[in-house]
């Protein structure tokens, strides 16, 4: 993927049964670090900054979702792990999505019982091991932007450690109630 809002991967290799990626170095802060600093200093993140972060993430995700292979076939790429730790803001205002390591393409066979992503940012279809599609990433992005605006996490640490609790909250539409407060 070659896009200004996606961290470039230059090489993928394997050394003594250890796989690794050689990626673009981005000097800056992850969205998680920015939110932590904002909270520490009791300074909210300005709405225009949140909007710009969201716009740039959407641009990068759109590129990934629209990507084709070398034969021109749509790859059906879905990140599956959009979260504050996978969004980095460089020192010049560019926002980049990183870590497509758990992403899913249409060429892969869905493995039963394998969840990709981070509890607290997974869409309902992801949690229920349904088909992940581009809107799966947009659901996670909405949670990231909510957390930036609200200066708090959508789900508590305790809830994130309990997958069954997250499932219950999702089935009861609790996330939308929290947003509307």
CSV table of C-alpha atoms in Angstrom, one decimal:
chain,number,residue,atom,x,y,z
A,1,UNK,CA,0.0,0.0,0.0
A,2,UNK,CA,1.4,3.3,-1.0
A,3,UNK,CA,-0.5,6.2,0.4
A,4,UNK,CA,0.5,9.3,2.5
A,5,UNK,CA,-1.9,8.2,5.3
A,6,UNK,CA,-0.6,4.6,5.6
A,7,UNK,CA,2.8,3.6,7.1
A,8,UNK,CA,4.8,2.1,4.3
A,9,UNK,CA,6.1,-1.5,4.6
A,10,UNK,CA,9.4,-1.8,2.7
A,11,UNK,CA,10.1,-5.5,3.2
A,12,UNK,CA,8.8,-8.6,4.8
A,13,UNK,CA,11.3,-11.3,5.8
A,14,UNK,CA,11.9,-14.3,7.9
A,15,UNK,CA,15.0,-14.9,10.0
A,16,UNK,CA,15.3,-18.2,12.0
A,17,UNK,CA,11.5,-18.7,12.0
A,18,UNK,CA,10.9,-15.1,13.1
A,19,UNK,CA,8.9,-13.1,10.7
A,20,UNK,CA,9.4,-9.3,10.6
A,21,UNK,CA,8.5,-6.2,8.7
A,22,UNK,CA,10.7,-3.3,7.7
A,23,UNK,CA,8.5,-0.3,7.9
A,24,UNK,CA,8.7,3.5,7.4
A,25,UNK,CA,9.9,5.3,10.5
A,26,UNK,CA,7.4,7.9,11.6
A,27,UNK,CA,8.5,10.4,14.3
A,28,UNK,CA,5.5,11.6,16.2
A,29,UNK,CA,2.8,10.5,18.7
A,30,UNK,CA,0.3,7.8,18.5
A,31,UNK,CA,-3.3,8.9,19.0
A,32,UNK,CA,-3.1,6.9,22.3
A,33,UNK,CA,-0.1,9.0,23.5
A,34,UNK,CA,-1.9,12.2,22.4
A,35,UNK,CA,-5.0,11.3,24.4
A,36,UNK,CA,-2.9,10.4,27.4
A,37,UNK,CA,-1.0,13.7,27.3
A,38,UNK,CA,-4.3,15.6,26.7
A,39,UNK,CA,-5.8,13.9,29.8
A,40,UNK,CA,-2.6,14.5,31.9
A,41,UNK,CA,-2.7,18.2,31.2
A,42,UNK,CA,-6.5,18.5,31.4
A,43,UNK,CA,-6.6,19.9,27.9
A,44,UNK,CA,-9.2,18.6,25.5
A,45,UNK,CA,-8.2,17.8,22.0
A,46,UNK,CA,-9.8,20.6,19.8
A,47,UNK,CA,-12.7,19.4,17.6
A,48,UNK,CA,-10.9,20.6,14.4
A,49,UNK,CA,-7.9,18.4,15.2
A,50,UNK,CA,-10.2,15.4,15.8
A,51,UNK,CA,-11.9,16.0,12.5
A,52,UNK,CA,-8.6,16.3,10.6
A,53,UNK,CA,-7.3,13.1,12.2
A,54,UNK,CA,-10.6,11.4,11.2
A,55,UNK,CA,-10.4,12.7,7.7
A,56,UNK,CA,-6.8,11.5,7.2
A,57,UNK,CA,-7.5,8.1,8.7
A,58,UNK,CA,-10.5,7.8,6.3
A,59,UNK,CA,-8.3,8.7,3.4
A,60,UNK,CA,-5.8,5.9,4.3
A,61,UNK,CA,-8.5,3.3,5.0
A,62,UNK,CA,-10.3,4.2,1.7
A,63,UNK,CA,-7.0,3.5,-0.2
A,64,UNK,CA,-6.6,0.2,1.6
A,65,UNK,CA,-10.2,-0.8,1.1
A,66,UNK,CA,-10.0,0.0,-2.6
A,67,UNK,CA,-6.6,-1.7,-3.2
A,68,UNK,CA,-6.2,-4.1,-6.1
A,69,UNK,CA,-3.6,-6.8,-6.6
A,70,UNK,CA,-1.2,-6.8,-9.5
A,71,UNK,CA,-3.9,-8.4,-11.8
A,72,UNK,CA,-6.3,-5.6,-10.9
A,73,UNK,CA,-8.6,-7.8,-8.7
A,74,UNK,CA,-10.0,-6.0,-5.6
A,75,UNK,CA,-8.1,-7.3,-2.6
A,76,UNK,CA,-11.0,-6.6,-0.2
A,77,UNK,CA,-8.5,-5.5,2.4
A,78,UNK,CA,-9.8,-4.7,5.9
A,79,UNK,CA,-7.4,-3.5,8.7
A,80,UNK,CA,-9.3,-5.2,11.5
A,81,UNK,CA,-7.4,-3.4,14.3
A,82,UNK,CA,-8.0,0.3,14.0
A,83,UNK,CA,-7.3,1.7,17.5
A,84,UNK,CA,-5.5,4.7,19.0
A,85,UNK,CA,-2.2,2.8,19.2
A,86,UNK,CA,-2.4,2.1,15.4
A,87,UNK,CA,-2.8,5.7,14.4
A,88,UNK,CA,0.3,7.9,14.4
A,89,UNK,CA,0.5,11.7,14.0
A,90,UNK,CA,3.9,12.9,12.7
A,91,UNK,CA,5.5,16.2,13.6
A,92,UNK,CA,4.2,17.8,10.4
A,93,UNK,CA,0.5,17.1,10.9
A,94,UNK,CA,0.3,14.0,8.7
A,95,UNK,CA,-1.8,11.1,10.2
A,96,UNK,CA,-0.9,7.6,9.3
A,97,UNK,CA,-2.5,4.2,9.9
A,98,UNK,CA,-0.1,1.5,10.9
A,99,UNK,CA,0.0,-2.2,11.6
A,100,UNK,CA,-1.9,-3.9,8.9
A,101,UNK,CA,-0.5,-7.1,10.5
A,102,UNK,CA,-3.9,-8.6,11.4
A,103,UNK,CA,-5.7,-7.3,8.2
A,104,UNK,CA,-7.9,-9.5,6.2
A,105,UNK,CA,-8.2,-9.9,2.4
A,106,UNK,CA,-10.8,-11.7,0.2
A,107,UNK,CA,-8.0,-14.1,-0.8
A,108,UNK,CA,-7.7,-15.5,2.7
A,109,UNK,CA,-10.0,-18.2,4.1
A,110,UNK,CA,-11.7,-17.1,7.3
A,111,UNK,CA,-10.5,-19.3,10.1
A,112,UNK,CA,-13.2,-20.3,12.6
A,113,UNK,CA,-12.4,-19.3,16.2
A,114,UNK,CA,-9.8,-16.8,15.2
A,115,UNK,CA,-10.6,-13.2,16.1
A,116,UNK,CA,-8.5,-10.4,14.7
A,117,UNK,CA,-8.5,-7.1,16.5
A,118,UNK,CA,-8.6,-5.5,19.9
A,119,UNK,CA,-11.5,-5.9,22.3
A,120,UNK,CA,-13.2,-2.5,22.7
A,121,UNK,CA,-12.6,-1.5,19.1
A,122,UNK,CA,-14.1,-4.5,17.3
A,123,UNK,CA,-17.4,-4.2,15.4
A,124,UNK,CA,-20.3,-6.5,16.2
A,125,UNK,CA,-19.7,-8.6,13.1
A,126,UNK,CA,-16.0,-9.0,14.1
A,127,UNK,CA,-16.9,-10.1,17.6
A,128,UNK,CA,-19.4,-12.6,16.3
A,129,UNK,CA,-16.8,-13.9,13.8
A,130,UNK,CA,-18.9,-12.7,10.9
A,131,UNK,CA,-17.6,-11.4,7.6
A,132,UNK,CA,-15.4,-8.3,8.2
A,133,UNK,CA,-15.9,-5.6,5.6
A,134,UNK,CA,-14.7,-1.9,5.2
A,135,UNK,CA,-17.4,-0.7,7.6
A,136,UNK,CA,-15.8,-2.9,10.3
A,137,UNK,CA,-12.8,-0.4,10.2
A,138,UNK,CA,-15.1,2.6,10.2
A,139,UNK,CA,-16.9,1.3,13.3
A,140,UNK,CA,-13.5,1.1,15.1
A,141,UNK,CA,-12.6,4.6,13.8
A,142,UNK,CA,-15.8,6.0,15.2
A,143,UNK,CA,-14.8,4.6,18.7
A,144,UNK,CA,-11.3,6.2,18.3
A,145,UNK,CA,-12.8,9.6,17.4
A,146,UNK,CA,-15.3,9.3,20.2
A,147,UNK,CA,-12.5,8.6,22.7
A,148,UNK,CA,-10.5,11.6,21.5
A,149,UNK,CA,-13.6,13.9,21.8
A,150,UNK,CA,-14.9,12.5,25.1
A,151,UNK,CA,-11.4,12.3,26.7
A,152,UNK,CA,-12.3,8.8,28.0
A,153,UNK,CA,-12.4,5.2,26.7
A,154,UNK,CA,-15.6,3.8,25.4
A,155,UNK,CA,-15.1,0.6,27.4
A,156,UNK,CA,-13.3,0.3,30.7
A,157,UNK,CA,-10.1,-1.8,31.1
A,158,UNK,CA,-12.1,-4.3,33.1
A,159,UNK,CA,-14.7,-4.6,30.3
A,160,UNK,CA,-12.1,-5.0,27.6
A,161,UNK,CA,-10.6,-7.9,29.5
A,162,UNK,CA,-13.9,-9.7,29.5
A,163,UNK,CA,-15.0,-10.7,26.0
A,164,UNK,CA,-18.4,-12.0,27.2
A,165,UNK,CA,-19.1,-8.6,28.8
A,166,UNK,CA,-18.2,-6.8,25.6
A,167,UNK,CA,-20.5,-9.1,23.7
A,168,UNK,CA,-23.3,-8.3,26.2
A,169,UNK,CA,-22.7,-4.6,26.0
A,170,UNK,CA,-22.8,-4.7,22.2
A,171,UNK,CA,-26.0,-6.7,22.1
A,172,UNK,CA,-27.7,-4.2,24.4
A,173,UNK,CA,-26.6,-1.1,22.3
A,174,UNK,CA,-24.7,0.2,25.4
A,175,UNK,CA,-22.0,1.9,23.3
A,176,UNK,CA,-24.6,4.2,21.6
A,177,UNK,CA,-26.1,5.1,25.1
A,178,UNK,CA,-22.6,6.0,26.3
A,179,UNK,CA,-22.0,8.3,23.3
A,180,UNK,CA,-25.4,10.0,23.8
A,181,UNK,CA,-24.6,10.9,27.5
